[in-house]
PDB file of C-alpha atoms in Angstrom:
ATOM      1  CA  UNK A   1      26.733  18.294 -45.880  1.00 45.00           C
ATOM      2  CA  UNK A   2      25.459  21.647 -44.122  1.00 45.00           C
ATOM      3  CA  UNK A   3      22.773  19.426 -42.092  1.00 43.00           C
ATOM      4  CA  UNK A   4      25.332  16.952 -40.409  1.00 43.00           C
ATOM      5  CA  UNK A   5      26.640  19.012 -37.842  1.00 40.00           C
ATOM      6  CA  UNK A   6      25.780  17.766 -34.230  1.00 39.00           C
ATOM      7  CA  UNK A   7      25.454  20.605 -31.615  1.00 41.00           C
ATOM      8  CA  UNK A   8      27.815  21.553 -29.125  1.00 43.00           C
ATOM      9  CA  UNK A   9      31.405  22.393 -28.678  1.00 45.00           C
ATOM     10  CA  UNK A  10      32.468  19.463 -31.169  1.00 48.00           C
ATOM     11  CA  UNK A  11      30.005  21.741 -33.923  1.00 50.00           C
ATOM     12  CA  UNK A  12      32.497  24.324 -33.713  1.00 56.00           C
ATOM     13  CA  UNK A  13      35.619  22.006 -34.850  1.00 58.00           C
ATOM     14  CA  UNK A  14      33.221  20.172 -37.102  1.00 57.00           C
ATOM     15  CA  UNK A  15      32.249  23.083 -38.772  1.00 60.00           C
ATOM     16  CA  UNK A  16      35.464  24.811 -39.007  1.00 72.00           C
ATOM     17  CA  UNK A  17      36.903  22.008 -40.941  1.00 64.00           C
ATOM     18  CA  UNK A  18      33.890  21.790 -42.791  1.00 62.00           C
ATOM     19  CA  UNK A  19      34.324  24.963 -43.554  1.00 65.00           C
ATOM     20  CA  UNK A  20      38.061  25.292 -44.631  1.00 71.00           C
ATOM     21  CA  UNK A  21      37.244  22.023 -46.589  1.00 64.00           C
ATOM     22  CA  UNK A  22      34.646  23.837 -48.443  1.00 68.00           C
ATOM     23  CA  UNK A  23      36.702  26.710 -48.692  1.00 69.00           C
ATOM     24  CA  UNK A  24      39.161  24.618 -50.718  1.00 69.00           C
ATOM     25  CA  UNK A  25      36.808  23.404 -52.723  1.00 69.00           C
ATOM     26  CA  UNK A  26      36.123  26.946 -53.514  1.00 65.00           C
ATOM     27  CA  UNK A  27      39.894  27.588 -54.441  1.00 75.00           C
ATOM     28  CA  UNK A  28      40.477  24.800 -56.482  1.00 74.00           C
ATOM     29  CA  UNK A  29      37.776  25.150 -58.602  1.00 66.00           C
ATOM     30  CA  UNK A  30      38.727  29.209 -59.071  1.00 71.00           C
ATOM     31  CA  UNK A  31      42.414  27.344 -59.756  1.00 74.00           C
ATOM     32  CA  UNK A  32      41.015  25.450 -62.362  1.00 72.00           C
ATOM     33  CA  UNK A  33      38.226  27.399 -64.589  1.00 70.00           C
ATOM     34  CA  UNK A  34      35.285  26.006 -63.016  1.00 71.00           C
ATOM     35  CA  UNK A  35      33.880  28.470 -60.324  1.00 77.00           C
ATOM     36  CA  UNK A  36      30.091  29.478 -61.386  1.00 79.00           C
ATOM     37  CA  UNK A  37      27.826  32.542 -60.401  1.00 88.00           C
ATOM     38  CA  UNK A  38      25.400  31.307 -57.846  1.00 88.00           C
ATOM     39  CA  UNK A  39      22.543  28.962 -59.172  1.00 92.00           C
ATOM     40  CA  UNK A  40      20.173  28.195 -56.686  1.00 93.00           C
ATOM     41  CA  UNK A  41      17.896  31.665 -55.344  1.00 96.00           C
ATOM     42  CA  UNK A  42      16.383  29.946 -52.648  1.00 96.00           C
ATOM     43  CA  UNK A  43      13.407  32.967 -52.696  1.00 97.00           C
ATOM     44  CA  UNK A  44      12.542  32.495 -56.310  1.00 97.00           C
ATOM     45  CA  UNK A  45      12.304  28.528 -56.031  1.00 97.00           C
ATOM     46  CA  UNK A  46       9.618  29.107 -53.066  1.00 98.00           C
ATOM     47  CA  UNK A  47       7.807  30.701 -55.331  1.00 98.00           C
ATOM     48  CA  UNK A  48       7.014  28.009 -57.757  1.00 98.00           C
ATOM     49  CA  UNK A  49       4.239  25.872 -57.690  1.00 98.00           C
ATOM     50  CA  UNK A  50       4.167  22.463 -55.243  1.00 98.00           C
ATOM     51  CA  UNK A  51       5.246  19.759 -57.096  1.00 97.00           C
ATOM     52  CA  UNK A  52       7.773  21.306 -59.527  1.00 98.00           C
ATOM     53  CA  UNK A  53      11.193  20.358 -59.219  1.00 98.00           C
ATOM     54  CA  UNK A  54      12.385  23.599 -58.173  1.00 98.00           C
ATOM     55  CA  UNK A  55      10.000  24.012 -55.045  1.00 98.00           C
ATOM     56  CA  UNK A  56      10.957  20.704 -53.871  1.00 98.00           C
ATOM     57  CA  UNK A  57      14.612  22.122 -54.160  1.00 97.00           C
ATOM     58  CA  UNK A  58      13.429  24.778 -52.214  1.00 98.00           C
ATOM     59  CA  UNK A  59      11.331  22.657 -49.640  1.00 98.00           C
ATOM     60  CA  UNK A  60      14.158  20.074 -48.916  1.00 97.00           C
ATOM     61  CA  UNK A  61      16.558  23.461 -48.055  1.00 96.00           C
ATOM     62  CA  UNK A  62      13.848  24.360 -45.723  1.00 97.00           C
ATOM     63  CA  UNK A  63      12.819  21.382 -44.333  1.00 96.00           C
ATOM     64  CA  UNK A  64      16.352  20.635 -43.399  1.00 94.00           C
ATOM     65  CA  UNK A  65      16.791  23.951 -42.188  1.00 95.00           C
ATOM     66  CA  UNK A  66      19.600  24.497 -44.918  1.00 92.00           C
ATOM     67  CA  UNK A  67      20.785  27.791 -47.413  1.00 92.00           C
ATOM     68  CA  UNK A  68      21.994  26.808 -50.409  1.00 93.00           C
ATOM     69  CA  UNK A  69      26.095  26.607 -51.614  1.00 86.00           C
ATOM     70  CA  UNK A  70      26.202  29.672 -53.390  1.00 87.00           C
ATOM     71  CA  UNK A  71      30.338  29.638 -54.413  1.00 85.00           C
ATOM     72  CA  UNK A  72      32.306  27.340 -56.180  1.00 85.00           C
ATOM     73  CA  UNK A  73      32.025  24.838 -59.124  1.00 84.00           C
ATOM     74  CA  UNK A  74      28.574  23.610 -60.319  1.00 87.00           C
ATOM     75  CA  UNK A  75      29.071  20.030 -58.397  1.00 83.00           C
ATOM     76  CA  UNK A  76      29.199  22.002 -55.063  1.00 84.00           C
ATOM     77  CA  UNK A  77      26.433  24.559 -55.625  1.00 89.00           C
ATOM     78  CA  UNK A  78      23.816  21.602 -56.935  1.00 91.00           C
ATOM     79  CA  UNK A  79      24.787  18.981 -54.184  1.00 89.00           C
ATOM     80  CA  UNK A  80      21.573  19.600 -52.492  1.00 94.00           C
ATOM     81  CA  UNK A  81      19.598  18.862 -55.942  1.00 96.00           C
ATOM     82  CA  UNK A  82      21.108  15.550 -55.609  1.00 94.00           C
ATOM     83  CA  UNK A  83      19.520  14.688 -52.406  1.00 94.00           C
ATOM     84  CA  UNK A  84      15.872  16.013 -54.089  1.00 97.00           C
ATOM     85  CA  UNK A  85      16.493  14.096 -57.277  1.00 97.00           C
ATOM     86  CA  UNK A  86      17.179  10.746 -55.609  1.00 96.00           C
ATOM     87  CA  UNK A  87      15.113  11.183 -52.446  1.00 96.00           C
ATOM     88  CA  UNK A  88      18.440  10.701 -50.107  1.00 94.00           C
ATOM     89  CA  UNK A  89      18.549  12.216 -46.655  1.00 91.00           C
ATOM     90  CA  UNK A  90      20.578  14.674 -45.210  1.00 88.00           C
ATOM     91  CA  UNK A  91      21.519  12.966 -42.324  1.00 84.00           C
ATOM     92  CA  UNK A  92      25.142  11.144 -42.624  1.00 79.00           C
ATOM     93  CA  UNK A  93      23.734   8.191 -44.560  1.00 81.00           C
ATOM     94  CA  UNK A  94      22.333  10.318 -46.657  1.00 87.00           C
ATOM     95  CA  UNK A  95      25.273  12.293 -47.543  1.00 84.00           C
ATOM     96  CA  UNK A  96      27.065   8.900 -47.803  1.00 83.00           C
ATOM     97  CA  UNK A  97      24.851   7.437 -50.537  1.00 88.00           C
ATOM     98  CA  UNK A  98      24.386  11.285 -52.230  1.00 89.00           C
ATOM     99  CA  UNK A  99      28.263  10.602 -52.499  1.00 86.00           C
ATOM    100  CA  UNK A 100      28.384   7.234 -53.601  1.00 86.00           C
ATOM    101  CA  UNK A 101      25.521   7.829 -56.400  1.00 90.00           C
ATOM    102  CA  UNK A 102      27.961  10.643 -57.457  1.00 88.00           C
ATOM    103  CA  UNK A 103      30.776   8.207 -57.646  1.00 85.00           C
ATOM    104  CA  UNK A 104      29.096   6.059 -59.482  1.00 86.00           C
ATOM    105  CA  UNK A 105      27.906   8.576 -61.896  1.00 85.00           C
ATOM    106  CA  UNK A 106      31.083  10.533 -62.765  1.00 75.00           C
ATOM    107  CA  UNK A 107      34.465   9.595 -60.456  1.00 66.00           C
ATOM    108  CA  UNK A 108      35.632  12.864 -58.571  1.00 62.00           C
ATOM    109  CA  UNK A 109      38.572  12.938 -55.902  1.00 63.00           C
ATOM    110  CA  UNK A 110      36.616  15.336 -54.277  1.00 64.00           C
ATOM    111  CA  UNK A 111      33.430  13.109 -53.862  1.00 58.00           C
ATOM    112  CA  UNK A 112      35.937   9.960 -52.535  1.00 58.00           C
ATOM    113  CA  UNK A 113      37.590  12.241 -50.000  1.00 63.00           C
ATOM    114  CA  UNK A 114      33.671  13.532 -48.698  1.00 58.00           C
ATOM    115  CA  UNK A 115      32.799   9.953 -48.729  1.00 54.00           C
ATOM    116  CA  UNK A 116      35.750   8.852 -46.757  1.00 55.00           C
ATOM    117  CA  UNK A 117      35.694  11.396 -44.332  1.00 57.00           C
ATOM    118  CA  UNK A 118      31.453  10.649 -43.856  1.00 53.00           C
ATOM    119  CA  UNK A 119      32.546   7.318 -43.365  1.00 56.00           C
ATOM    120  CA  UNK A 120      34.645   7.896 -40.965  1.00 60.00           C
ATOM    121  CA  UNK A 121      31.866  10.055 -39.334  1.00 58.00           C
ATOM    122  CA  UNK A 122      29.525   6.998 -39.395  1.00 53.00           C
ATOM    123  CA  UNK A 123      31.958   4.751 -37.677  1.00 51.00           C
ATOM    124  CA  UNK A 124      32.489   7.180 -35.106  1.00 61.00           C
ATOM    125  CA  UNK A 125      28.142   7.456 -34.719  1.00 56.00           C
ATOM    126  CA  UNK A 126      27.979   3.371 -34.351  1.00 55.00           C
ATOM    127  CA  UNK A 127      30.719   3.016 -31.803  1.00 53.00           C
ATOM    128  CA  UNK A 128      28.722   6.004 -29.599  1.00 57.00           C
ATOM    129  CA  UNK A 129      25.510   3.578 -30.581  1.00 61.00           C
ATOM    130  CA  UNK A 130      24.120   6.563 -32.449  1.00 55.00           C
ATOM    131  CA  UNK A 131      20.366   5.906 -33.835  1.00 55.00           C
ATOM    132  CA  UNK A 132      21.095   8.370 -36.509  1.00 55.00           C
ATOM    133  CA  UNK A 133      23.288   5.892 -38.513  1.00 52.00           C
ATOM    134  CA  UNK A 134      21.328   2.763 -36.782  1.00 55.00           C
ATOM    135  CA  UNK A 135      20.118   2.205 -41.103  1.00 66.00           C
ATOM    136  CA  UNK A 136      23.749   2.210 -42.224  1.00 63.00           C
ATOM    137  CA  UNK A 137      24.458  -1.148 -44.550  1.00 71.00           C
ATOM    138  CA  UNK A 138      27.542  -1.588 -47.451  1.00 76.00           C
ATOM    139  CA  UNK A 139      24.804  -2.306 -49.479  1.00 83.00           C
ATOM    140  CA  UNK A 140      22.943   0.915 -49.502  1.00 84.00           C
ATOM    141  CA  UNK A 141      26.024   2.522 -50.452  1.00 82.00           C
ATOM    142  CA  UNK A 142      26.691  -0.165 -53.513  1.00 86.00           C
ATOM    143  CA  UNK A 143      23.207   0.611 -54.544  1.00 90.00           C
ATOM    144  CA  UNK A 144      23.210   4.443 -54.740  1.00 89.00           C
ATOM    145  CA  UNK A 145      27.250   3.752 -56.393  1.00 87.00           C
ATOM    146  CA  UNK A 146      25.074   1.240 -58.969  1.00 91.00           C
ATOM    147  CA  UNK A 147      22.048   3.558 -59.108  1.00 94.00           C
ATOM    148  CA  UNK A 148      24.620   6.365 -60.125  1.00 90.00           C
ATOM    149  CA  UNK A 149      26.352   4.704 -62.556  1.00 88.00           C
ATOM    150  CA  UNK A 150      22.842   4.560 -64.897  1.00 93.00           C
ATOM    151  CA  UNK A 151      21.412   8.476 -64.625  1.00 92.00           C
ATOM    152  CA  UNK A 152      21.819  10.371 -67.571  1.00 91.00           C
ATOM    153  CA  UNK A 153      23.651  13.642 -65.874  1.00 89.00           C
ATOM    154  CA  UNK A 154      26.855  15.161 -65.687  1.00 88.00           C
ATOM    155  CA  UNK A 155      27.009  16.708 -62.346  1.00 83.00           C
ATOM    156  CA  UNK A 156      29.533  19.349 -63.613  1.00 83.00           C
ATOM    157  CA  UNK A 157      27.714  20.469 -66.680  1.00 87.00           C
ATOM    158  CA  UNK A 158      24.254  19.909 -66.044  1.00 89.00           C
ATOM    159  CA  UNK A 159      21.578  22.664 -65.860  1.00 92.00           C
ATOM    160  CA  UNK A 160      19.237  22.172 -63.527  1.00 92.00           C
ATOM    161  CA  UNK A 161      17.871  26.045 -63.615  1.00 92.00           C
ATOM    162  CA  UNK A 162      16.200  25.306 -67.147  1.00 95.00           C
ATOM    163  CA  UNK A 163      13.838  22.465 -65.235  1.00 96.00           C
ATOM    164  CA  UNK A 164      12.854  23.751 -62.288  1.00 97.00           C
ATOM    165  CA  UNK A 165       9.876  24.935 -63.398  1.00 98.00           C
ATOM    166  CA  UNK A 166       9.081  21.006 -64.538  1.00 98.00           C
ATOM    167  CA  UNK A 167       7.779  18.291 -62.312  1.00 98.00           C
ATOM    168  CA  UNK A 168      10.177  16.830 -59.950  1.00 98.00           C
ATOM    169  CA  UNK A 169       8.984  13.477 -61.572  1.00 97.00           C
ATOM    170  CA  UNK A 170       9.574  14.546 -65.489  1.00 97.00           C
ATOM    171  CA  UNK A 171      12.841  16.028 -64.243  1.00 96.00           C
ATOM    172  CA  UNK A 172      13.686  12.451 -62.537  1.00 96.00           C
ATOM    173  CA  UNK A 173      12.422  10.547 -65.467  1.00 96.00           C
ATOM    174  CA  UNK A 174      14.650  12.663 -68.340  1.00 94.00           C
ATOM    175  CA  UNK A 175      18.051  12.061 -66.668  1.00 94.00           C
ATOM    176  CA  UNK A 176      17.127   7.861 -65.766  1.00 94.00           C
ATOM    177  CA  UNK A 177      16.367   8.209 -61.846  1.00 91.00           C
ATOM    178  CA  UNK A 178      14.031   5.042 -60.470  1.00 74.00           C
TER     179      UNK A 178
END
């Protein structure tokens, strides 16, 4: 979500209500029981060797020029394990069909309302004839929603810190990603 920010003075908007939206995530899930220590220590997953799951957590964060969600519920602070796990961007579409495949794998109001609102992003990028969203399509959405709806992982429970020292491919493999 970090990486979708466009520079300029609409950034600063953007990222204040990304910001406040995030920071309600962060008091809802205090409300309810489910705010976490941090997970992800970006330093020790750079350490690991190429290939393991945990480096390529680490290499996607850097790539993308990203740190990772350190507050809040487990959903929020593994989002970006998502993207590594099922090899979506971080560009808009990518965060589309990260949210859809987290639809499909375990309904959350909070993943419908980032959906929507990317959506609505998207829209926005096509009317201004925006090449970043030029690979949009319903159906790439359906399939992460489908692809989703066959993984073997809870996205609120799972523990991702016990595998990063596996390969990213084992790791894939034991919760049902193709």
């Amino acid at each position: 979500m970090k990486s979708m920010l466009n520079p300029g003075n609409a950034q600063n908007n953007s990222t204040s209500r990304i910001q406040q939206f995030f920071d309600f995530l962060d008091r809802t899930s205090e409300l309810t029981g489910r705010n976490v220590p941090q997970i992800v220590h970006i330093e020790e997953l750079r350490v690991l060797p190429s290939g393991t799951f945990g480096r390529a957590v680490a290499d996607f964060l850097d790539q993308n020029h990203l740190t990772p969600f350190s507050t809040g519920s487990r959903r929020k602070q593994l989002h970006d394990t998502i993207h590594v796990l099922t090899g979506y961007g971080s560009d808009p579409v990518g965060e589309a069909e990260v949210q859809a495949f987290l639809l499909g794998n375990k309904f959350n109001l909070f993943n419908l309302t980032i959906g929507l609102g990317l959506l609505r992003l998207i829209h926005k990028q096509l009317l201004l004839n925006q090449t970043t969203v030029a690979n949009f399509s319903w159906e790439r959405l359906w399939r992460a929603y489908q692809r989703g709806s066959h993984v073997r992982l809870d996205p609120d429970t799972w523990q991702p810190e016990h595998l990063w020292e596996l390969p990213l491919h084992k790791v894939q493999a034991f919760i049902g990603i193709s």
